[in-house]
Amino acid sequence: MQKANEAYNRFAFIKAIKLYEGQLSNGNNSIELYKRLGDSYYYNGNYPEAEKCYAKVVNFSTKFNPEYYFRYAQTLNNAKKYNEAETVMKSYYASSGKTDLSKDWNETKLMDGIKRQSGRYNFNSVGINTPASDFGGSFYGENKVLYTSAKDTGVIFKRKHSWNEKAFLKLYEAEITADGGLQNPILLKGDINTAYHQSSPAVTKDGKTMFFTRNNYINGKLGEDKKGTTYLKIYTAQNIDGKWKNVKELPYPINSDGFSSAHPALSPDETQLFFASDRNNSFGNSDLYVVSLKNGVLTSNDVTKLGDEINTLGRETFPFMDSSGILYFASDGHPGLGGLDIFAAIKDSNGKYHVVNLGDGVNSASDDFAYTFNFENKKGYFSSDRNGNDDIYGFTENKPVTFDFDYRSTVFGTITENGRPIADFNAQLFNAKDESIATLKTDSQGKYEILLDPYQNYKVVYTKQHYADKTLNTGLLKPLEKKEMSFEIIREMEVVVEGEKVKIKDGDDLTEKLKLSPIYFDFNGYNIRQSSQKELGKVIALMKDRPNISIKVNSYTDSRGRDEFNMRLSQNRAKSTVDYIVNAGISKDRISGEGFGETHLLNHCLNGVICSEKEHEVNRRSEFIISFK
């Protein structure tokens, strides 16, 4: 029994099970043995055997932690004994003094909630699963996925919660196919893979920094505490010329030699790192935590445990946040179909998470976990041992997950002219692919409101006949965040120069109207100097806001130099100016250019006439002549 307990305390549950079963054969029927044996089965996903042990504990003893009611209910739920699970959960809440939530485990309520989220996916084979353990699916760039496998260890391995089997996990990358499958898996290069476990990578958008899980690995050796226990820790690595190097352990309070931290995940704006940890958990299960980041580096030690609406007495693990801000995670502590189910959560206006089960298909009576999702193309991956071993599954979401409130962001504002609200002004929303996805109009008070998916790059184009267009970027907004975008609009035939409105008309030269500084080029060349790019930006901005305006660029030189050289030089300068404006997004059919050399001098400085530099400068000019469609 002592050897069994020592193995149990080292999380060596496979060995502990054999020793505890030996004790049962020898006639030891103590409640303490059933507790430990039940927990050992539980941590290895053998819920039917765990159920038998927990039944002994709660039915034949009065001296046990109320949390065993909770764990017993979990195993009953896994066996689809939903009504029994509800009854046992009622006993748990009664004995623990906590608010009674046993109705959430009621079969009718549970199945209704699961049904609402079911049928939202089409599934596909990924093509890289092996007889060993394969799981995860972290996106890496636009067309790759990083995942975990034991395929090269030579041992068929089933992932265990404790990671105490002797087939070790390594990190791989695979290419995403057109239909969402995976192909051409290769071992990650560099110092990322060791002789021990590494898993669950998360990479920053720039592809330079990886967060990942590894056994406590120190100076080439597996770290242990005084009891011989090895914990999981979160590490970082840097991508240097395609190889992952500079592996470093994150500091306390992320990691410690007294508890495990694992499964890192980044928020869409990469200012937060979510992870799972069993710290401060006497019952051995993991909870979800979050800490602040900036540019891939911890900014403080503000490790915060997520609220009770997320964390339960069971296991919460494998967090992932998609680009819209929805937090996905695996849990066996929330009511579900059994084992680890995958859940989605989002915060309301009071900062409380609302949690929903992702439904049948993604979830099963087995362990389902490691959910990742590309919000833009609606494709993703999850892992499950439903076929007896951990495998990766691909999916396409055909209908979004629903919550009991609208978590979208809001852009609102008022459009006015000289302080007077303008009704029926169009506000057209474009996504990051420049696709129009919504159009609305201001009301009689000039007000508008647009609902947006969070953390997405949008722009709003405001248009109305006889008015200049206006384009504003929304920025990345958090769920439920509200942003005001109000402004004064001006007429199409007006520009604002130095705070004053100026009328414009067909044939005007914008050089005069906008009070542009001279457009300078390299000496005797036609490369636009950086100092002149700001001035050209004013012309470009006017054209973008007034799609009915076209411009002709006229370029002139002074009389110095040969006539034919000056003509060619002015033509090249006109072309460079046109190309610059086109490259900024203006259609070619709205901009033209012509070089006139020294044929249109504005003063007496002809060939052979001695003039000052200032007098010659008057003739070196660019005109931007406007015309209306």
XYZ file of C-alpha atoms in Angstrom:
629
model
C 0.000 0.000 0.000
C 2.879 2.332 0.772
C 4.428 1.696 -2.649
C 1.044 2.279 -4.294
C 0.627 5.609 -2.494
C 4.150 6.650 -3.456
C 3.400 5.947 -7.115
C 0.091 7.826 -6.807
C 1.813 10.869 -5.291
C 4.259 10.889 -8.215
C 1.285 10.855 -10.630
C 2.465 7.432 -11.821
C -1.120 6.238 -12.018
C -0.549 3.210 -14.256
C 1.776 1.711 -11.692
C -0.496 2.796 -8.817
C -3.504 1.034 -10.395
C -1.658 -2.281 -10.553
C -0.558 -1.995 -6.934
C -4.006 -0.934 -5.670
C -5.672 -3.771 -7.594
C -3.200 -6.126 -5.939
C -4.316 -4.811 -2.570
C -7.952 -5.497 -3.487
C -7.038 -9.081 -4.392
C -5.434 -9.414 -0.979
C -8.650 -8.371 0.751
C -7.988 -4.678 1.395
C -11.400 -2.998 0.963
C -10.699 0.300 2.710
C -12.467 3.456 1.542
C -9.069 5.120 1.233
C -8.004 2.481 -1.287
C -11.181 2.981 -3.335
C -10.573 6.750 -3.340
C -7.028 6.390 -4.642
C -7.868 3.635 -7.111
C -10.886 5.579 -8.392
C -8.738 8.689 -8.875
C -6.066 6.684 -10.692
C -8.676 5.324 -13.119
C -10.203 8.797 -13.444
C -6.908 10.467 -14.362
C -6.354 7.888 -17.090
C -9.804 8.254 -18.624
C -11.104 4.892 -17.435
C -14.431 6.284 -16.249
C -16.378 2.989 -15.955
C -13.867 1.591 -13.448
C -13.654 4.960 -11.676
C -17.446 4.952 -11.331
C -17.376 1.606 -9.500
C -14.791 2.881 -7.034
C -16.550 6.193 -6.378
C -19.847 4.351 -5.808
C -18.108 2.466 -2.987
C -16.824 5.732 -1.515
C -20.127 7.649 -1.448
C -22.439 4.735 -0.656
C -20.454 3.045 2.107
C -18.784 5.929 3.889
C -19.594 9.257 5.490
C -16.001 10.421 5.814
C -14.940 11.776 2.458
C -14.398 15.097 0.762
C -17.669 16.360 -0.813
C -15.752 16.693 -4.056
C -16.031 12.918 -4.450
C -19.757 13.474 -5.050
C -18.723 15.751 -7.920
C -16.306 13.235 -9.365
C -18.812 10.400 -9.005
C -21.396 12.514 -10.875
C -18.862 13.048 -13.666
C -18.433 9.302 -14.162
C -22.205 8.763 -14.097
C -22.601 11.503 -16.678
C -19.990 9.801 -18.839
C -22.047 6.588 -18.655
C -25.136 8.585 -19.746
C -26.767 8.037 -16.347
C -27.853 11.660 -16.371
C -30.623 11.493 -13.782
C -28.362 9.675 -11.318
C -25.671 12.269 -11.959
C -28.154 15.062 -11.181
C -29.082 13.382 -7.878
C -25.452 12.972 -6.865
C -24.698 16.599 -7.787
C -27.548 17.693 -5.528
C -25.807 15.830 -2.690
C -22.564 17.586 -3.555
C -24.099 21.058 -3.379
C -25.922 20.197 -0.170
C -22.761 18.953 1.548
C -20.462 21.679 0.207
C -22.801 24.582 1.022
C -22.504 26.000 -2.503
C -25.340 27.306 -4.656
C -27.283 24.337 -6.017
C -26.649 24.054 -9.777
C -27.657 20.412 -10.040
C -30.423 21.273 -12.533
C -27.688 21.945 -15.108
C -27.026 18.194 -15.016
C -30.660 17.315 -15.690
C -30.907 15.180 -18.824
C -33.619 17.248 -20.504
C -31.904 20.577 -19.888
C -28.485 19.219 -20.802
C -29.659 17.631 -24.049
C -31.658 20.705 -25.061
C -28.531 22.852 -24.680
C -26.401 20.388 -26.627
C -29.026 20.093 -29.365
C -29.032 23.875 -29.886
C -25.320 23.801 -30.726
C -25.267 20.511 -32.653
C -25.288 20.084 -36.426
C -23.074 23.129 -37.028
C -20.111 21.272 -38.480
C -18.989 19.290 -41.486
C -16.124 16.946 -40.626
C -13.216 15.699 -42.726
C -10.244 13.390 -42.363
C -6.886 15.101 -41.883
C -4.693 12.292 -43.247
C -1.795 12.376 -40.769
C -3.091 10.309 -37.831
C -1.025 7.288 -36.780
C -1.504 4.345 -34.386
C 0.303 6.503 -31.802
C -1.120 9.563 -30.075
C -1.680 12.561 -32.386
C -3.404 15.684 -31.110
C -3.522 19.460 -31.245
C -3.567 21.739 -34.264
C -2.150 25.203 -33.621
C -2.178 27.449 -36.707
C 1.254 28.490 -37.950
C 1.196 31.157 -40.650
C -1.415 30.943 -43.390
C -1.047 27.345 -44.496
C 0.539 25.272 -41.744
C -0.450 23.623 -38.473
C 1.716 22.592 -35.537
C 0.676 19.461 -33.686
C 1.847 16.850 -31.170
C 2.593 13.197 -31.835
C 4.284 10.163 -30.315
C 4.623 8.507 -33.715
C 8.437 8.421 -33.772
C 8.933 6.967 -30.295
C 8.473 3.369 -31.440
C 5.719 2.809 -28.878
C 1.953 3.024 -29.385
C 1.020 5.670 -26.878
C -2.246 6.930 -25.479
C -2.146 10.420 -23.996
C -2.733 10.381 -20.263
C -3.574 13.306 -18.085
C -0.425 12.713 -16.046
C 1.959 12.152 -18.993
C 3.606 9.280 -17.231
C 3.777 6.705 -19.997
C 7.240 6.195 -21.483
C 6.452 7.090 -25.094
C 7.379 10.726 -25.433
C 5.614 13.437 -27.377
C 7.257 15.662 -29.971
C 6.181 18.670 -32.019
C 5.590 18.540 -35.781
C 4.364 20.835 -38.519
C 2.076 19.886 -41.411
C 0.733 21.686 -44.470
C -2.973 22.513 -44.737
C -4.593 21.218 -47.934
C -7.319 23.029 -49.892
C -10.059 20.953 -48.236
C -8.678 21.440 -44.721
C -6.730 18.197 -44.536
C -3.109 17.943 -43.429
C -0.115 16.606 -45.322
C 3.687 16.357 -45.358
C 4.288 16.278 -41.590
C 7.859 16.982 -40.491
C 9.561 17.215 -37.109
C 10.130 20.801 -35.974
C 13.728 21.900 -36.442
C 15.970 23.378 -33.775
C 16.127 22.831 -30.036
C 12.391 22.488 -29.454
C 12.165 18.689 -29.201
C 13.940 16.829 -26.402
C 14.016 13.255 -25.138
C 10.972 14.040 -22.995
C 7.472 15.469 -23.536
C 6.684 18.679 -25.426
C 3.224 19.664 -26.561
C 0.551 22.298 -27.322
C 2.436 25.100 -29.103
C 1.067 28.612 -29.678
C 2.888 30.927 -32.115
C 2.658 34.714 -32.391
C 1.250 36.143 -35.621
C 4.668 37.254 -36.834
C 5.864 33.637 -36.546
C 8.844 34.608 -34.390
C 7.871 33.416 -30.891
C 6.443 30.103 -29.718
C 4.948 29.250 -26.338
C 4.777 25.523 -25.634
C 4.537 22.869 -22.917
C 7.419 20.669 -21.828
C 8.403 18.474 -18.917
C 10.597 20.240 -16.378
C 13.793 19.804 -18.405
C 16.964 21.332 -16.917
C 20.444 21.223 -18.442
C 19.671 18.081 -20.432
C 18.074 16.271 -17.497
C 14.510 15.729 -16.354
C 13.822 17.902 -13.284
C 12.170 16.427 -10.196
C 11.056 17.657 -6.802
C 12.073 15.983 -3.527
C 9.429 13.301 -4.037
C 10.662 12.474 -7.536
C 7.697 14.205 -9.206
C 8.212 15.868 -12.594
C 5.898 18.760 -13.432
C 4.881 20.428 -16.690
C 6.089 23.919 -17.509
C 5.554 26.519 -20.221
C 8.549 27.574 -22.309
C 9.241 30.024 -25.120
C 11.386 29.612 -28.240
C 12.454 31.949 -31.042
C 12.316 31.204 -34.765
C 15.792 31.862 -36.144
C 16.217 31.068 -39.841
C 13.488 28.402 -39.691
C 14.810 26.717 -36.553
C 13.340 27.028 -33.065
C 16.072 28.133 -30.681
C 16.716 30.118 -27.491
C 14.371 27.925 -25.456
C 13.594 29.561 -22.106
C 11.356 28.637 -19.196
C 8.765 31.260 -18.259
C 9.402 32.598 -14.749
C 7.331 32.273 -11.601
C 4.384 32.662 -11.111
C 3.724 30.998 -14.484
C 5.952 28.045 -13.600
C 7.056 26.480 -10.361
C 8.711 23.306 -9.122
C 5.600 22.612 -7.041
C 2.833 22.517 -9.656
C 2.229 22.094 -13.394
C 1.401 24.745 -15.999
C 0.587 23.757 -19.575
C -1.268 24.369 -22.850
C -0.566 28.073 -23.566
C -2.909 30.053 -25.834
C -2.744 33.668 -27.062
C -5.523 36.246 -27.185
C -6.217 37.741 -30.662
C -4.318 40.946 -29.839
C -1.556 38.914 -28.155
C -1.835 40.913 -24.927
C -2.884 37.874 -22.873
C -1.617 34.333 -22.423
C -4.150 31.728 -21.284
C -2.973 28.429 -19.811
C -3.994 25.488 -17.619
C -2.491 24.820 -14.200
C -3.151 22.579 -11.191
C -1.767 25.114 -8.676
C -3.685 25.562 -5.413
C -5.782 22.546 -6.289
C -5.677 19.947 -3.552
C -7.919 17.633 -5.554
C -5.411 17.435 -8.406
C -7.454 18.934 -11.260
C -6.465 21.809 -13.514
C -8.016 25.261 -13.917
C -7.590 28.015 -16.513
C -5.499 31.122 -15.822
C -4.479 34.235 -17.746
C -1.473 36.590 -17.605
C -0.584 39.813 -19.454
C 1.829 39.994 -22.398
C 3.402 42.690 -24.543
C 5.341 41.888 -27.715
C 5.547 38.247 -26.687
C 7.023 39.057 -23.261
C 5.399 38.879 -19.821
C 4.673 42.409 -18.595
C 3.912 41.551 -14.969
C 3.136 38.712 -12.588
C -0.633 39.305 -12.755
C -1.567 35.629 -13.085
C -5.339 35.522 -12.654
C -7.558 32.489 -12.276
C -10.636 32.629 -14.503
C -13.976 32.779 -12.701
C -16.162 29.988 -11.351
C -18.308 30.145 -14.473
C -15.261 28.653 -16.280
C -13.385 26.665 -13.644
C -15.018 23.749 -11.823
C -13.889 20.944 -9.555
C -13.133 18.959 -12.699
C -10.434 19.469 -15.315
C -10.391 22.637 -17.387
C -7.629 22.445 -19.956
C -6.504 23.141 -23.560
C -7.674 26.780 -23.843
C -7.839 28.474 -27.245
C -9.166 31.924 -28.211
C -10.212 32.562 -31.802
C -9.772 35.888 -33.583
C -13.267 37.038 -32.542
C -12.483 36.652 -28.827
C -14.423 33.446 -28.111
C -12.599 31.279 -25.560
C -12.739 27.542 -26.243
C -11.608 24.960 -23.702
C -11.990 21.312 -22.718
C -13.627 20.336 -19.446
C -15.083 17.326 -17.685
C -16.450 19.491 -14.878
C -19.242 21.122 -16.876
C -22.250 18.960 -17.810
C -21.626 17.252 -21.133
C -21.642 14.021 -23.091
C -18.886 12.472 -20.996
C -15.152 12.686 -20.498
C -13.647 15.942 -21.682
C -16.123 17.971 -23.731
C -15.280 21.140 -25.650
C -16.986 24.358 -24.575
C -17.140 27.939 -25.843
C -17.293 30.990 -23.587
C -17.578 34.758 -23.955
C -17.783 37.573 -21.404
C -20.912 39.686 -20.925
C -20.966 43.397 -20.041
C -20.426 42.541 -16.366
C -17.268 40.584 -17.118
C -18.876 37.185 -16.517
C -18.302 34.330 -18.928
C -21.281 32.575 -20.513
C -20.435 28.946 -21.309
C -22.034 26.639 -23.898
C -21.308 23.035 -24.885
C -20.275 22.849 -28.577
C -22.690 19.989 -29.141
C -22.724 16.508 -30.563
C -20.236 15.767 -33.346
C -17.376 17.736 -31.859
C -18.191 16.185 -28.473
C -18.729 12.529 -27.617
C -18.708 10.213 -24.606
C -14.898 10.107 -24.923
C -12.285 12.801 -24.324
C -12.620 15.653 -26.831
C -10.127 18.501 -26.568
C -7.526 20.766 -28.274
C -10.005 22.810 -30.349
C -8.565 25.398 -32.771
C -10.567 27.493 -35.212
C -9.824 29.931 -38.035
C -12.602 32.497 -37.708
C -11.953 33.902 -41.198
C -12.384 30.711 -43.257
C -14.446 28.822 -40.629
C -12.136 25.787 -40.665
C -10.452 24.176 -37.701
C -9.314 21.075 -35.856
C -10.019 19.239 -32.624
C -8.736 16.034 -31.045
C -10.531 13.033 -29.573
C -9.892 9.500 -28.356
C -13.362 8.348 -29.488
C -11.787 5.645 -31.647
C -9.587 4.305 -28.867
C -6.615 6.581 -29.399
C -5.932 10.303 -29.715
C -6.534 11.474 -33.287
C -6.924 14.849 -34.988
C -10.195 15.695 -36.781
C -10.824 18.521 -39.228
C -14.051 20.493 -39.517
C -15.787 23.371 -41.263
C -18.227 25.448 -39.227
C -21.413 26.114 -41.240
C -23.220 28.036 -38.505
C -21.713 30.117 -35.667
C -21.908 29.168 -32.020
C -24.720 31.018 -30.248
C -24.857 32.558 -26.792
C -27.739 33.959 -24.791
C -26.620 37.546 -25.516
C -25.037 39.486 -28.398
C -21.303 39.799 -27.695
C -20.410 41.797 -30.822
C -18.596 45.131 -30.760
C -20.330 48.379 -31.725
C -19.291 51.376 -33.807
C -21.632 54.353 -33.544
C -21.647 58.060 -34.220
C -23.304 61.170 -35.630
C -22.602 62.757 -39.022
C -23.073 66.523 -39.210
C -22.493 69.442 -41.564
C -21.811 72.767 -39.855
C -23.238 71.205 -36.690
C -26.457 70.111 -38.422
C -27.205 66.339 -38.511
C -27.291 64.735 -41.955
C -29.903 62.016 -42.516
C -29.694 59.148 -45.028
C -25.908 59.152 -45.149
C -24.673 55.717 -46.253
C -22.312 53.826 -43.955
C -20.861 50.794 -45.767
C -18.840 48.207 -43.835
C -15.874 46.382 -45.440
C -13.909 43.478 -43.980
C -10.140 42.881 -44.156
C -10.550 41.354 -47.636
C -12.212 44.590 -48.801
C -15.536 42.774 -49.189
C -18.687 44.786 -48.517
C -20.620 43.038 -45.759
C -23.197 45.595 -44.588
C -24.714 48.974 -45.502
C -26.962 51.211 -43.420
C -28.082 54.851 -43.329
C -28.046 57.557 -40.684
C -31.401 58.365 -39.102
C -33.105 61.767 -38.949
C -30.687 62.781 -36.192
C -27.665 61.848 -38.279
C -26.964 58.858 -36.028
C -25.860 55.347 -36.993
C -24.798 52.132 -35.260
C -22.975 49.083 -36.674
C -22.436 45.727 -34.960
C -19.064 44.084 -35.641
C -17.362 40.796 -34.922
C -14.658 41.546 -32.326
C -10.936 41.722 -33.057
C -11.487 42.108 -36.813
C -10.045 44.752 -39.136
C -12.939 46.694 -40.641
C -13.301 49.988 -42.454
C -16.440 52.086 -42.851
C -16.964 54.138 -46.036
C -19.445 56.999 -45.661
C -21.063 58.262 -48.864
C -23.877 60.553 -50.038
C -24.442 62.364 -53.302
C -22.901 65.851 -53.424
C -20.737 65.118 -50.358
C -17.129 64.016 -50.115
C -16.674 60.383 -49.126
C -15.163 59.548 -45.773
C -13.271 56.350 -44.863
C -12.484 55.371 -41.273
C -10.871 52.246 -39.837
C -12.543 50.750 -36.798
C -9.396 49.268 -35.249
C -9.458 45.979 -33.337
C -12.370 46.131 -30.913
C -12.897 43.770 -28.002
C -16.197 41.918 -27.473
C -18.927 44.352 -26.358
C -16.567 47.313 -26.816
C -18.240 50.486 -28.100
C -16.381 53.037 -30.219
C -17.724 56.417 -31.316
C -16.833 57.607 -34.827
C -18.574 60.972 -35.285
C -17.394 63.683 -37.661
C -18.222 66.776 -39.697
C -18.720 66.023 -43.384
C -17.972 68.452 -46.219
C -19.339 68.925 -49.702
C -17.775 67.248 -52.709
C -16.929 70.697 -54.129
C -15.161 71.782 -50.949
C -11.833 71.109 -49.264
C -10.597 72.089 -45.844
C -7.285 73.937 -45.957
C -5.694 75.160 -42.742
C -9.040 74.815 -40.964
C -11.006 76.771 -43.556
C -13.450 75.448 -46.180
C -12.390 76.283 -49.746
C -14.566 75.882 -52.837
C -13.188 73.885 -55.766
C -14.383 73.659 -59.349
C -13.561 71.970 -62.638
C -10.173 73.095 -63.969
C -8.738 74.212 -60.612
C -5.110 73.475 -59.798
C -4.839 71.658 -56.486
C -1.353 73.052 -56.023
C -2.998 76.403 -55.382
C -6.185 75.218 -53.697
C -4.403 72.884 -51.233
C -1.417 75.241 -50.887
C 0.930 72.411 -51.781
C 4.656 72.804 -51.339
C 6.714 72.117 -54.496
C 7.060 68.475 -55.532
C 10.781 67.823 -55.476
C 12.678 65.175 -57.428
C 16.271 64.007 -57.388
C 18.584 66.481 -59.175
C 18.236 65.961 -62.923
C 16.198 62.816 -62.104
C 12.603 61.737 -61.610
C 12.567 59.858 -58.284
C 10.146 61.566 -55.923
C 11.883 62.765 -52.796
C 10.528 61.647 -49.430
C 9.965 65.270 -48.460
C 7.347 65.544 -51.248
C 5.441 62.369 -50.397
C 3.435 64.179 -47.709
C 2.241 66.721 -50.280
C 1.219 63.981 -52.715
C -0.611 62.319 -49.830
C -2.928 65.322 -49.668
C -3.820 64.865 -53.342
C -4.374 61.142 -52.857
C -6.617 61.712 -49.813
C -8.762 64.171 -51.777
C -9.149 61.719 -54.672
C -10.083 58.827 -52.355
C -12.813 60.910 -50.741
C -14.122 62.192 -54.101
C -14.434 59.308 -56.582
C -15.986 61.666 -59.176
C -12.782 63.690 -59.484
C -10.044 62.966 -62.010
C -6.684 64.704 -62.138
C -4.156 65.538 -64.811
C -0.573 66.013 -63.638
C 1.348 68.649 -65.601
C 5.083 68.736 -65.015
C 7.391 71.638 -65.945
C 11.097 72.454 -65.761
C 13.041 75.694 -65.867
C 14.980 76.729 -68.976
C 18.407 75.552 -67.855
C 19.716 72.558 -69.767
C 18.975 71.330 -73.253
C 15.369 71.654 -74.419
C 15.008 67.986 -75.393
C 16.509 66.848 -72.078
C 14.078 69.031 -70.116
C 11.122 67.716 -72.122
C 12.082 64.100 -71.445
C 12.797 64.900 -67.790
C 9.385 66.521 -67.269
C 7.632 63.605 -68.956
C 9.399 61.126 -66.683
C 8.543 63.237 -63.628
C 4.890 63.367 -64.646
C 4.900 59.576 -65.069
C 6.578 59.048 -61.669
C 3.941 61.222 -60.036
C 1.098 59.323 -61.732
C 2.630 55.956 -60.780
C 2.982 57.048 -57.166
C -0.687 58.037 -56.973
C -1.842 54.821 -58.694
C 0.258 52.713 -56.302
C -1.557 54.431 -53.436
C -4.848 52.933 -54.621
C -6.205 55.418 -57.159
C -7.589 53.897 -60.374
C -5.488 54.458 -63.501
C -8.481 55.883 -65.388
C -8.666 58.797 -62.918
C -5.117 60.043 -63.209
C -3.012 61.056 -66.210
C 0.171 63.033 -66.703
C 2.042 65.078 -69.274
C 5.465 66.723 -69.342
C 5.918 70.125 -70.939
C 9.596 70.730 -70.292
C 10.402 74.445 -70.455
C 7.605 75.315 -72.927
C 5.341 77.087 -70.409
C 7.592 79.408 -68.460
C 5.838 81.763 -66.064
C 8.396 84.537 -66.229
C 11.152 86.001 -68.397
C 13.753 83.330 -67.611
C 14.233 82.032 -71.160
C 17.312 80.274 -72.521
C 20.360 82.486 -72.034
C 18.594 84.907 -69.655
C 20.372 85.354 -66.347
C 17.919 84.726 -63.500
C 18.167 84.063 -59.790
C 17.585 80.603 -58.334
C 14.308 81.845 -56.890
C 13.146 83.019 -60.329
C 14.027 79.641 -61.897
C 12.205 77.846 -59.070
C 8.919 79.460 -60.145
C 9.088 77.542 -63.414
C 9.981 74.155 -61.863
C 6.498 73.092 -60.852
C 3.782 70.447 -60.914
C 0.130 71.166 -61.501
C -2.766 68.945 -60.458
C -5.686 69.996 -62.657
C -9.029 68.587 -61.513
C -12.025 67.599 -63.586
C -15.409 66.219 -62.552
C -17.191 63.306 -64.199
